[in-house]
Amino acid sequence: MSALPGIDPTRTALTVTGGLFLTMADGQDPFTGWMTVGADGRITGIGPGEPPSREGTVLDATGKIIAPGFVSAHSHLHTSGLRGLATAETLYPWVRANNDLLLGVGAEDMYWLALHGCLDFIGNGITSAYNFAQNRVLWMYDQVTGRDEPARIHSEDFLTRQFDAAADSGLRVYTAIRLDDEVFGPQAALDNFGLMSADVRDRMPDDAQLGISVYGAVQWSGSPDTAVLESRAMELFGVVNQAHFVETAENLAAQQAKFDWYAEAGALGPGMLFGHFVHPTDAMIDAVAATGSAVVWQPTSNGRLGSGLADIVRYRDRGIPIGMGLDDQSCTDISDPFQNMRIGMYAIRARYSRAEVLMPREVLRMHTLGSAEVLAVADRVGSLETGKLADFLVVDPARPDTGPMWDEYACYVMACGLRNLKQVYLGGALVSEEGRSLHPRADEAGRELRSRLVRAASDRGLPPPVATGW
């Protein structure tokens, strides 16, 4: 099993009793019962009623909801120190503001930024995340040309120190690596991708390393050659690709036109994920549905940046697989999966003027098992089932009190939140309690994040933060 930092990897088994289980396994209704976890961190049994035996540590979850950890299928884990930047800006000016500060950051800084972001996710009940690692090339988007322009090129450790942070955090991570072919050239880009993919696998514990992905960049590229190379990388390395696509209404016609680059390159299919997909054409939706490509929805960040509202109901009704993500912590501000579900569900209901068009269980599935499915890791995470990793949350609907429970999923999705999240378990190990990380470097991560970003702002000649600690 993955040895989580600060936690004895030889720990004994765990038995959970008396909890109200929302397993998210297909076809399984909520039940009050038990779950056992082996010393390897995997679920060995689960069911209603009393456990057949009590092994190892016993967790009495009477009155609590036990549910799988959330899966964020679209995240940027180095951004948790950038909250509050460019609050009046839409996507591209906001990205420039973030990158302007990051131009003052080095490789060791990136370790602490990423570690802080990982621990923030875990503390908020997100136990698995697809992460767009900050690539070696820092780009600045030109809205006039619709292209990214390279502003700084870093050495490999700028990227690999982020891998170290993910490994040290205990978070389960699916790592996306950008080719940056427009800087390195096609062959060097493929070589770099192979080396960095191997580096991820070497640095991360097996159970924490969910997979490798191409960081799709066609939306910002100036040539269809990037789509061809990304498709080649998918085939050569046997990996998926997630591309930010038609996220914002800015330069929309140019964005939409680039979809054909992916289609002509042969990239569409079950291994192709489109993040955001807020403003597609009818033809784009038809192509995604026909090829089995997937969509990953970020309702909180799309609202915060004024990007628009993805028509998730339309995609669902076309049979398109849908996952959910928390995106940048700097544009969700609170990386709160409960809030993410509610913002998305309520916005969709408002758009359709129908309450039943998206229901609590469905949106919860999107943020757990559905996200695991689009990433092809549902054999390991996303639901509580025998043989899967024991990543689960303990949520207390009575602290603070939500009143009588009329519907289990409605209570969990619509009435509970981070205030009710009492414990987070990864592989059967307690890693966060009452919002406090139990990671041995949690406090240090906060201090390092603040001091390093204050220095970066000063080096860049940017205004300092109004406060650096409390």
Tab-separated table of C-alpha atoms in Angstrom:
chain	number	residue	atom	x	y	z
A	1	MET	CA	0.000	0.000	0.000
A	2	SER	CA	1.020	3.630	-0.227
A	3	ALA	CA	2.927	4.713	2.858
A	4	LEU	CA	1.371	8.049	3.761
A	5	PRO	CA	3.828	10.485	5.363
A	6	GLY	CA	3.672	10.434	9.151
A	7	ILE	CA	1.491	7.323	9.226
A	8	ASP	CA	2.797	3.880	10.117
A	9	PRO	CA	2.611	1.773	6.937
A	10	THR	CA	2.313	-1.359	9.108
A	11	ARG	CA	-0.911	-0.147	10.738
A	12	THR	CA	-3.573	-2.717	11.480
A	13	ALA	CA	-6.981	-3.272	9.957
A	14	LEU	CA	-10.019	-1.048	10.531
A	15	THR	CA	-13.676	-1.842	11.139
A	16	VAL	CA	-16.316	0.859	10.674
A	17	THR	CA	-19.670	0.188	12.337
A	18	GLY	CA	-23.078	1.822	12.558
A	19	GLY	CA	-22.644	4.331	9.751
A	20	LEU	CA	-25.149	5.349	7.097
A	21	PHE	CA	-23.296	4.281	3.946
A	22	LEU	CA	-23.665	6.099	0.631
A	23	THR	CA	-21.343	3.765	-1.260
A	24	MET	CA	-22.067	5.205	-4.726
A	25	ALA	CA	-21.808	1.685	-6.114
A	26	ASP	CA	-24.251	1.392	-8.979
A	27	GLY	CA	-27.533	-0.223	-7.993
A	28	GLN	CA	-26.874	-0.004	-4.255
A	29	ASP	CA	-29.200	1.987	-2.022
A	30	PRO	CA	-28.039	3.661	1.192
A	31	PHE	CA	-27.852	1.366	4.211
A	32	THR	CA	-26.827	1.432	7.850
A	33	GLY	CA	-24.047	-1.053	8.307
A	34	TRP	CA	-20.335	-1.768	8.392
A	35	MET	CA	-17.109	-1.777	6.427
A	36	THR	CA	-13.814	-3.539	7.045
A	37	VAL	CA	-10.433	-2.388	5.773
A	38	GLY	CA	-7.323	-4.541	5.580
A	39	ALA	CA	-3.844	-3.488	6.597
A	40	ASP	CA	-3.144	-2.899	2.899
A	41	GLY	CA	-5.640	-0.013	2.888
A	42	ARG	CA	-8.259	-1.761	0.756
A	43	ILE	CA	-11.856	-2.563	1.589
A	44	THR	CA	-12.236	-6.213	2.562
A	45	GLY	CA	-15.981	-6.222	3.184
A	46	ILE	CA	-19.008	-3.941	3.387
A	47	GLY	CA	-22.688	-4.443	4.022
A	48	PRO	CA	-25.821	-3.646	6.061
A	49	GLY	CA	-26.354	-4.617	9.684
A	50	GLU	CA	-23.613	-5.805	12.017
A	51	PRO	CA	-20.145	-6.824	10.806
A	52	PRO	CA	-19.397	-10.546	10.814
A	53	SER	CA	-16.305	-9.736	12.892
A	54	ARG	CA	-14.484	-6.716	14.253
A	55	GLU	CA	-10.874	-6.525	13.175
A	56	GLY	CA	-8.208	-4.025	14.165
A	57	THR	CA	-9.275	-0.529	15.189
A	58	VAL	CA	-13.033	-0.037	15.488
A	59	LEU	CA	-14.603	3.247	14.356
A	60	ASP	CA	-18.122	3.721	15.704
A	61	ALA	CA	-19.861	5.820	13.042
A	62	THR	CA	-23.341	5.727	14.547
A	63	GLY	CA	-25.279	8.789	13.359
A	64	LYS	CA	-22.641	9.620	10.752
A	65	ILE	CA	-22.708	9.404	6.959
A	66	ILE	CA	-19.903	7.386	5.388
A	67	ALA	CA	-19.270	8.233	1.734
A	68	PRO	CA	-16.378	7.878	-0.715
A	69	GLY	CA	-13.794	10.625	-0.923
A	70	PHE	CA	-14.476	13.089	-3.711
A	71	VAL	CA	-12.643	12.776	-7.021
A	72	SER	CA	-11.663	16.032	-8.713
A	73	ALA	CA	-11.232	15.157	-12.373
A	74	HIS	CA	-9.754	18.572	-13.255
A	75	SER	CA	-7.398	20.417	-10.885
A	76	HIS	CA	-4.340	22.687	-10.709
A	77	LEU	CA	-2.812	21.840	-7.349
A	78	HIS	CA	-0.139	24.550	-7.245
A	79	THR	CA	-2.654	27.427	-7.085
A	80	SER	CA	-3.894	27.426	-3.484
A	81	GLY	CA	-1.751	30.463	-2.616
A	82	LEU	CA	-3.182	32.595	-5.424
A	83	ARG	CA	-6.754	33.028	-4.206
A	84	GLY	CA	-8.191	36.507	-4.551
A	85	LEU	CA	-6.179	37.554	-7.607
A	86	ALA	CA	-7.963	39.336	-10.468
A	87	THR	CA	-11.426	38.934	-8.967
A	88	ALA	CA	-13.046	41.162	-11.615
A	89	GLU	CA	-11.432	39.392	-14.571
A	90	THR	CA	-12.560	36.698	-16.961
A	91	LEU	CA	-10.389	33.712	-17.817
A	92	TYR	CA	-7.505	35.077	-19.890
A	93	PRO	CA	-6.724	38.243	-17.880
A	94	TRP	CA	-7.081	36.167	-14.703
A	95	VAL	CA	-4.575	33.594	-16.022
A	96	ARG	CA	-2.136	36.409	-16.826
A	97	ALA	CA	-2.408	37.729	-13.267
A	98	ASN	CA	-1.669	34.270	-11.853
A	99	ASN	CA	1.265	33.675	-14.190
A	100	ASP	CA	2.692	37.126	-13.576
A	101	LEU	CA	3.189	36.145	-9.940
A	102	LEU	CA	4.402	32.646	-10.822
A	103	LEU	CA	7.172	34.184	-12.939
A	104	GLY	CA	8.824	34.960	-9.595
A	105	VAL	CA	8.661	31.343	-8.407
A	106	GLY	CA	11.361	28.667	-8.619
A	107	ALA	CA	11.501	24.884	-8.362
A	108	GLU	CA	11.664	24.663	-4.570
A	109	ASP	CA	8.831	27.154	-4.289
A	110	MET	CA	6.739	24.910	-6.515
A	111	TYR	CA	7.192	22.034	-4.061
A	112	TRP	CA	5.567	24.039	-1.275
A	113	LEU	CA	2.845	25.477	-3.496
A	114	ALA	CA	1.874	22.002	-4.659
A	115	LEU	CA	2.124	20.425	-1.201
A	116	HIS	CA	-0.131	23.107	0.266
A	117	GLY	CA	-2.629	22.562	-2.541
A	118	CYS	CA	-2.658	18.791	-2.053
A	119	LEU	CA	-3.216	19.078	1.685
A	120	ASP	CA	-5.959	21.653	1.103
A	121	PHE	CA	-7.747	19.167	-1.154
A	122	ILE	CA	-7.441	16.329	1.367
A	123	GLY	CA	-8.737	18.507	4.192
A	124	ASN	CA	-11.806	19.319	2.094
A	125	GLY	CA	-12.625	15.679	1.431
A	126	ILE	CA	-11.007	15.356	-2.009
A	127	THR	CA	-8.955	12.174	-1.908
A	128	SER	CA	-8.170	11.777	-5.631
A	129	ALA	CA	-7.316	14.483	-8.157
A	130	TYR	CA	-6.391	14.849	-11.807
A	131	ASN	CA	-3.647	17.468	-11.693
A	132	PHE	CA	-2.479	19.733	-14.494
A	133	ALA	CA	1.086	20.082	-13.224
A	134	GLN	CA	2.517	23.534	-13.873
A	135	ASN	CA	4.704	22.900	-16.884
A	136	ARG	CA	8.311	23.975	-17.321
A	137	VAL	CA	7.295	26.719	-19.751
A	138	LEU	CA	5.397	29.642	-18.271
A	139	TRP	CA	3.161	31.069	-20.963
A	140	MET	CA	1.420	34.425	-21.230
A	141	TYR	CA	-1.732	34.436	-23.359
A	142	ASP	CA	-2.080	37.105	-26.046
A	143	GLN	CA	-5.770	37.864	-26.537
A	144	VAL	CA	-5.136	39.619	-29.840
A	145	THR	CA	-3.451	36.632	-31.501
A	146	GLY	CA	-5.270	33.977	-29.448
A	147	ARG	CA	-1.929	32.317	-28.728
A	148	ASP	CA	0.260	31.614	-25.746
A	149	GLU	CA	3.717	33.167	-25.832
A	150	PRO	CA	6.546	31.657	-23.752
A	151	ALA	CA	7.682	33.950	-20.938
A	152	ARG	CA	10.108	31.672	-19.056
A	153	ILE	CA	11.503	28.174	-19.478
A	154	HIS	CA	12.474	26.286	-16.342
A	155	SER	CA	14.632	23.238	-15.740
A	156	GLU	CA	13.097	19.825	-15.136
A	157	ASP	CA	13.082	20.186	-11.345
A	158	PHE	CA	10.457	22.923	-11.657
A	159	LEU	CA	8.139	20.087	-12.675
A	160	THR	CA	9.571	17.164	-10.723
A	161	ARG	CA	9.418	18.960	-7.381
A	162	GLN	CA	5.649	19.113	-7.888
A	163	PHE	CA	5.694	15.325	-8.269
A	164	ASP	CA	7.580	15.115	-4.968
A	165	ALA	CA	4.948	17.249	-3.271
A	166	ALA	CA	2.134	15.038	-4.522
A	167	ALA	CA	3.998	11.937	-3.348
A	168	ASP	CA	4.653	13.442	0.082
A	169	SER	CA	1.058	14.596	0.556
A	170	GLY	CA	-0.661	11.183	0.319
A	171	LEU	CA	-3.232	12.519	-2.163
A	172	ARG	CA	-3.972	10.136	-5.034
A	173	VAL	CA	-2.970	12.005	-8.173
A	174	TYR	CA	-3.462	11.572	-11.906
A	175	THR	CA	-0.668	13.686	-13.417
A	176	ALA	CA	-1.058	15.683	-16.631
A	177	ILE	CA	2.109	16.819	-18.426
A	178	ARG	CA	2.101	19.400	-21.210
A	179	LEU	CA	4.167	18.670	-24.322
A	180	ASP	CA	5.188	22.293	-24.969
A	181	ASP	CA	6.109	21.282	-28.506
A	182	GLU	CA	6.019	24.856	-29.729
A	183	VAL	CA	9.081	25.522	-27.554
A	184	PHE	CA	10.941	22.211	-27.553
A	185	GLY	CA	10.031	20.849	-30.977
A	186	PRO	CA	8.084	17.625	-31.598
A	187	GLN	CA	10.700	14.946	-30.882
A	188	ALA	CA	12.141	16.657	-27.821
A	189	ALA	CA	8.604	17.191	-26.540
A	190	LEU	CA	7.846	13.472	-26.821
A	191	ASP	CA	11.180	12.587	-25.216
A	192	ASN	CA	10.497	14.988	-22.337
A	193	PHE	CA	7.024	13.548	-21.860
A	194	GLY	CA	8.437	10.041	-21.628
A	195	LEU	CA	11.114	11.069	-19.133
A	196	MET	CA	8.688	13.006	-16.950
A	197	SER	CA	6.133	10.171	-17.046
A	198	ALA	CA	8.784	7.746	-15.824
A	199	ASP	CA	9.771	10.253	-13.160
A	200	VAL	CA	6.210	10.430	-11.831
A	201	ARG	CA	6.067	6.644	-11.549
A	202	ASP	CA	9.453	6.520	-9.813
A	203	ARG	CA	8.626	9.199	-7.262
A	204	MET	CA	5.046	8.348	-6.334
A	205	PRO	CA	3.873	5.326	-4.328
A	206	ASP	CA	1.969	2.859	-6.487
A	207	ASP	CA	-1.414	3.342	-4.821
A	208	ALA	CA	-1.098	7.136	-4.975
A	209	GLN	CA	-0.131	7.226	-8.660
A	210	LEU	CA	-3.425	7.024	-10.559
A	211	GLY	CA	-2.062	7.610	-14.047
A	212	ILE	CA	-0.339	9.858	-16.577
A	213	SER	CA	-2.052	12.139	-19.075
A	214	VAL	CA	-1.290	14.557	-21.841
A	215	TYR	CA	-2.048	18.116	-20.740
A	216	GLY	CA	-4.022	19.138	-23.818
A	217	ALA	CA	-2.948	22.551	-25.096
A	218	VAL	CA	-4.559	22.867	-28.517
A	219	GLN	CA	-6.839	25.663	-27.292
A	220	TRP	CA	-3.744	27.916	-27.015
A	221	SER	CA	-1.605	26.549	-29.850
A	222	GLY	CA	-0.954	28.193	-33.179
A	223	SER	CA	-0.825	25.076	-35.312
A	224	PRO	CA	-2.730	21.800	-35.783
A	225	ASP	CA	0.649	20.093	-35.388
A	226	THR	CA	0.106	20.210	-31.621
A	227	ALA	CA	-3.059	18.127	-31.941
A	228	VAL	CA	-1.217	15.626	-34.127
A	229	LEU	CA	1.608	15.355	-31.600
A	230	GLU	CA	-0.773	15.000	-28.649
A	231	SER	CA	-2.594	12.215	-30.475
A	232	ARG	CA	0.768	10.569	-31.170
A	233	ALA	CA	1.704	10.804	-27.479
A	234	MET	CA	-1.614	9.232	-26.468
A	235	GLU	CA	-0.912	6.293	-28.759
A	236	LEU	CA	2.809	5.971	-28.048
A	237	PHE	CA	2.553	6.094	-24.260
A	238	GLY	CA	-0.925	4.599	-23.849
A	239	VAL	CA	-2.257	7.640	-21.978
A	240	VAL	CA	-5.351	9.825	-21.949
A	241	ASN	CA	-5.573	13.502	-22.817
A	242	GLN	CA	-7.557	16.249	-21.120
A	243	ALA	CA	-7.827	19.572	-22.900
A	244	HIS	CA	-9.278	22.838	-21.632
A	245	PHE	CA	-11.728	23.586	-24.400
A	246	VAL	CA	-14.266	26.310	-25.237
A	247	GLU	CA	-14.094	27.315	-21.585
A	248	THR	CA	-14.790	30.997	-22.113
A	249	ALA	CA	-16.697	33.139	-24.595
A	250	GLU	CA	-13.537	35.164	-25.324
A	251	ASN	CA	-12.144	34.534	-28.831
A	252	LEU	CA	-14.792	31.865	-29.125
A	253	ALA	CA	-14.788	31.369	-32.881
A	254	ALA	CA	-11.047	30.658	-32.852
A	255	GLN	CA	-11.468	28.169	-30.004
A	256	GLN	CA	-14.301	26.311	-31.706
A	257	ALA	CA	-12.395	26.063	-34.978
A	258	LYS	CA	-9.542	24.218	-33.252
A	259	PHE	CA	-11.816	21.316	-32.307
A	260	ASP	CA	-11.407	20.034	-35.852
A	261	TRP	CA	-7.656	19.802	-35.224
A	262	TYR	CA	-8.286	17.139	-32.593
A	263	ALA	CA	-10.841	15.342	-34.758
A	264	GLU	CA	-8.551	15.285	-37.812
A	265	ALA	CA	-5.630	14.108	-35.651
A	266	GLY	CA	-7.636	11.073	-34.510
A	267	ALA	CA	-7.539	12.105	-30.840
A	268	LEU	CA	-11.278	11.722	-30.161
A	269	GLY	CA	-12.414	8.632	-28.283
A	270	PRO	CA	-12.784	7.291	-24.743
A	271	GLY	CA	-9.298	8.538	-23.847
A	272	MET	CA	-10.089	12.148	-24.803
A	273	LEU	CA	-11.542	14.394	-22.089
A	274	PHE	CA	-12.741	17.932	-22.654
A	275	GLY	CA	-12.442	20.123	-19.582
A	276	HIS	CA	-15.127	22.811	-19.243
A	277	PHE	CA	-16.752	22.467	-22.717
A	278	VAL	CA	-18.974	25.454	-21.967
A	279	HIS	CA	-19.467	26.826	-25.502
A	280	PRO	CA	-19.389	23.945	-28.025
A	281	THR	CA	-21.177	23.925	-31.366
A	282	ASP	CA	-23.804	21.308	-32.159
A	283	ALA	CA	-21.289	19.536	-34.393
A	284	MET	CA	-18.764	19.367	-31.551
A	285	ILE	CA	-21.347	17.788	-29.230
A	286	ASP	CA	-22.255	15.281	-31.933
A	287	ALA	CA	-18.608	14.316	-32.376
A	288	VAL	CA	-17.929	13.931	-28.661
A	289	ALA	CA	-21.032	11.790	-28.210
A	290	ALA	CA	-20.298	9.627	-31.266
A	291	THR	CA	-16.690	8.908	-30.274
A	292	GLY	CA	-17.216	8.228	-26.564
A	293	SER	CA	-15.142	11.215	-25.487
A	294	ALA	CA	-15.894	12.673	-22.053
A	295	VAL	CA	-16.584	16.062	-20.469
A	296	VAL	CA	-15.290	17.302	-17.116
A	297	TRP	CA	-17.433	20.005	-15.502
A	298	GLN	CA	-16.136	22.848	-13.264
A	299	PRO	CA	-19.259	24.806	-12.262
A	300	THR	CA	-17.666	26.859	-9.473
A	301	SER	CA	-14.742	28.185	-11.507
A	302	ASN	CA	-16.943	28.727	-14.584
A	303	GLY	CA	-19.193	30.902	-12.441
A	304	ARG	CA	-16.392	32.748	-10.669
A	305	LEU	CA	-14.682	33.667	-13.946
A	306	GLY	CA	-17.915	34.467	-15.793
A	307	SER	CA	-17.149	31.726	-18.300
A	308	GLY	CA	-20.710	30.480	-18.689
A	309	LEU	CA	-22.684	27.350	-17.840
A	310	ALA	CA	-22.026	24.018	-19.531
A	311	ASP	CA	-25.224	22.294	-20.661
A	312	ILE	CA	-24.590	19.155	-18.639
A	313	VAL	CA	-28.141	17.881	-19.101
A	314	ARG	CA	-27.771	17.963	-22.862
A	315	TYR	CA	-24.448	16.116	-22.665
A	316	ARG	CA	-25.867	13.556	-20.247
A	317	ASP	CA	-28.868	12.922	-22.457
A	318	ARG	CA	-26.516	12.306	-25.397
A	319	GLY	CA	-24.737	9.642	-23.368
A	320	ILE	CA	-21.528	11.629	-22.880
A	321	PRO	CA	-19.645	10.541	-19.709
A	322	ILE	CA	-19.352	13.414	-17.223
A	323	GLY	CA	-16.962	14.010	-14.358
A	324	MET	CA	-16.523	17.008	-12.075
A	325	GLY	CA	-13.507	18.991	-10.959
A	326	LEU	CA	-12.539	21.743	-8.517
A	327	ASP	CA	-10.179	23.394	-11.038
A	328	ASP	CA	-7.706	25.985	-9.724
A	329	GLN	CA	-7.962	26.670	-6.027
A	330	SER	CA	-7.441	30.272	-7.085
A	331	CYS	CA	-10.748	30.338	-8.985
A	332	THR	CA	-12.845	28.129	-6.732
A	333	ASP	CA	-11.379	29.990	-3.747
A	334	ILE	CA	-12.786	27.383	-1.344
A	335	SER	CA	-12.064	24.008	-2.897
A	336	ASP	CA	-15.345	22.725	-1.532
A	337	PRO	CA	-16.838	19.755	-3.389
A	338	PHE	CA	-20.164	20.164	-1.588
A	339	GLN	CA	-20.352	23.756	-2.816
A	340	ASN	CA	-19.241	22.651	-6.282
A	341	MET	CA	-22.121	20.175	-6.501
A	342	ARG	CA	-24.681	22.678	-5.276
A	343	ILE	CA	-23.556	25.526	-7.524
A	344	GLY	CA	-23.698	23.214	-10.513
A	345	MET	CA	-26.992	21.563	-9.673
A	346	TYR	CA	-28.790	24.779	-8.794
A	347	ALA	CA	-27.492	26.639	-11.866
A	348	ILE	CA	-28.654	23.827	-14.148
A	349	ARG	CA	-32.061	23.752	-12.481
A	350	ALA	CA	-32.349	27.509	-12.931
A	351	ARG	CA	-31.351	27.253	-16.596
A	352	TYR	CA	-34.041	24.668	-17.285
A	353	SER	CA	-36.635	26.066	-14.839
A	354	ARG	CA	-37.057	22.468	-13.666
A	355	ALA	CA	-35.949	21.082	-10.331
A	356	GLU	CA	-35.946	17.411	-11.303
A	357	VAL	CA	-33.598	17.916	-14.259
A	358	LEU	CA	-30.529	17.196	-12.086
A	359	MET	CA	-30.892	15.316	-8.806
A	360	PRO	CA	-28.617	15.063	-5.744
A	361	ARG	CA	-27.546	11.457	-6.255
A	362	GLU	CA	-26.650	12.142	-9.872
A	363	VAL	CA	-24.434	15.122	-9.133
A	364	LEU	CA	-22.788	13.227	-6.248
A	365	ARG	CA	-22.054	10.369	-8.623
A	366	MET	CA	-20.472	12.795	-11.080
A	367	HIS	CA	-18.082	14.005	-8.356
A	368	THR	CA	-17.152	10.491	-7.183
A	369	LEU	CA	-17.640	7.395	-9.325
A	370	GLY	CA	-18.377	9.355	-12.504
A	371	SER	CA	-15.098	11.229	-12.247
A	372	ALA	CA	-13.275	7.969	-11.550
A	373	GLU	CA	-14.889	6.445	-14.636
A	374	VAL	CA	-13.867	9.215	-17.031
A	375	LEU	CA	-10.297	8.814	-15.742
A	376	ALA	CA	-10.530	5.004	-16.030
A	377	VAL	CA	-9.611	4.521	-12.360
A	378	ALA	CA	-13.002	3.313	-11.094
A	379	ASP	CA	-11.441	-0.036	-10.224
A	380	ARG	CA	-9.569	1.747	-7.429
A	381	VAL	CA	-11.483	4.844	-6.299
A	382	GLY	CA	-14.848	6.603	-6.579
A	383	SER	CA	-17.058	4.236	-4.590
A	384	LEU	CA	-16.925	2.077	-1.485
A	385	GLU	CA	-16.728	-1.505	-2.729
A	386	THR	CA	-14.751	-4.572	-1.757
A	387	GLY	CA	-11.266	-4.480	-3.241
A	388	LYS	CA	-11.142	-0.713	-3.722
A	389	LEU	CA	-8.980	1.707	-1.773
A	390	ALA	CA	-10.585	2.720	1.510
A	391	ASP	CA	-10.779	6.468	0.861
A	392	PHE	CA	-13.814	7.729	2.715
A	393	LEU	CA	-15.372	10.638	4.569
A	394	VAL	CA	-17.130	10.777	7.907
A	395	VAL	CA	-19.844	13.439	7.767
A	396	ASP	CA	-22.012	14.304	10.773
A	397	PRO	CA	-25.394	15.780	9.749
A	398	ALA	CA	-26.079	16.631	13.399
A	399	ARG	CA	-22.995	18.843	13.882
A	400	PRO	CA	-24.245	21.390	13.017
A	401	ASP	CA	-27.725	19.957	13.075
A	402	THR	CA	-29.489	19.619	9.721
A	403	GLY	CA	-32.739	18.318	11.237
A	404	PRO	CA	-34.608	15.131	10.280
A	405	MET	CA	-33.232	13.240	7.302
A	406	TRP	CA	-36.002	12.865	4.741
A	407	ASP	CA	-33.766	11.781	1.890
A	408	GLU	CA	-30.204	10.511	2.317
A	409	TYR	CA	-28.730	12.013	-0.855
A	410	ALA	CA	-30.567	15.311	-0.455
A	411	CYS	CA	-29.252	15.623	3.086
A	412	TYR	CA	-25.688	14.878	2.057
A	413	VAL	CA	-25.547	17.016	-1.100
A	414	MET	CA	-27.906	19.869	-0.277
A	415	ALA	CA	-27.697	20.286	3.507
A	416	CYS	CA	-24.222	19.094	4.511
A	417	GLY	CA	-20.900	20.706	3.745
A	418	LEU	CA	-17.393	21.237	5.045
A	419	ARG	CA	-18.865	22.271	8.370
A	420	ASN	CA	-20.191	18.705	8.748
A	421	LEU	CA	-17.041	16.988	7.471
A	422	LYS	CA	-15.465	15.488	10.573
A	423	GLN	CA	-12.854	13.043	9.301
A	424	VAL	CA	-11.062	12.115	6.081
A	425	TYR	CA	-9.533	8.668	5.629
A	426	LEU	CA	-7.058	7.647	2.917
A	427	GLY	CA	-6.468	3.920	2.608
A	428	GLY	CA	-8.112	3.428	5.982
A	429	ALA	CA	-5.756	5.946	7.651
A	430	LEU	CA	-7.091	9.076	9.335
A	431	VAL	CA	-5.457	12.062	7.585
A	432	SER	CA	-7.669	15.019	8.498
A	433	GLU	CA	-9.972	15.711	11.456
A	434	GLU	CA	-12.331	18.632	12.039
A	435	GLY	CA	-10.694	20.491	9.165
A	436	ARG	CA	-7.185	20.057	10.605
A	437	SER	CA	-4.608	18.197	8.560
A	438	LEU	CA	-2.733	15.491	10.455
A	439	HIS	CA	0.137	15.631	7.984
A	440	PRO	CA	3.438	16.315	9.807
A	441	ARG	CA	4.331	19.145	7.413
A	442	ALA	CA	0.949	20.872	7.283
A	443	ASP	CA	1.887	23.889	9.394
A	444	GLU	CA	5.246	24.191	7.683
A	445	ALA	CA	3.532	24.119	4.292
A	446	GLY	CA	1.401	27.119	5.256
A	447	ARG	CA	4.399	29.105	6.473
A	448	GLU	CA	6.506	28.273	3.440
A	449	LEU	CA	3.684	29.097	1.028
A	450	ARG	CA	3.221	32.551	2.526
A	451	SER	CA	6.869	33.516	2.745
A	452	ARG	CA	7.723	32.274	-0.738
A	453	LEU	CA	4.813	34.011	-2.454
A	454	VAL	CA	5.508	37.263	-0.613
A	455	ARG	CA	9.073	37.106	-1.912
A	456	ALA	CA	7.878	36.237	-5.432
A	457	ALA	CA	5.540	39.237	-5.474
A	458	SER	CA	8.357	41.500	-4.311
A	459	ASP	CA	10.740	40.133	-6.934
A	460	ARG	CA	8.131	40.770	-9.628
A	461	GLY	CA	7.389	44.277	-8.383
A	462	LEU	CA	3.794	43.315	-7.641
A	463	PRO	CA	1.709	44.615	-4.714
A	464	PRO	CA	2.199	42.547	-1.561
A	465	PRO	CA	-0.677	40.575	-0.020
A	466	VAL	CA	-2.763	42.528	2.479
A	467	ALA	CA	-2.042	39.836	5.112
A	468	THR	CA	0.216	36.797	5.277
A	469	GLY	CA	-0.997	34.973	8.380
A	470	TRP	CA	-3.443	35.067	11.205
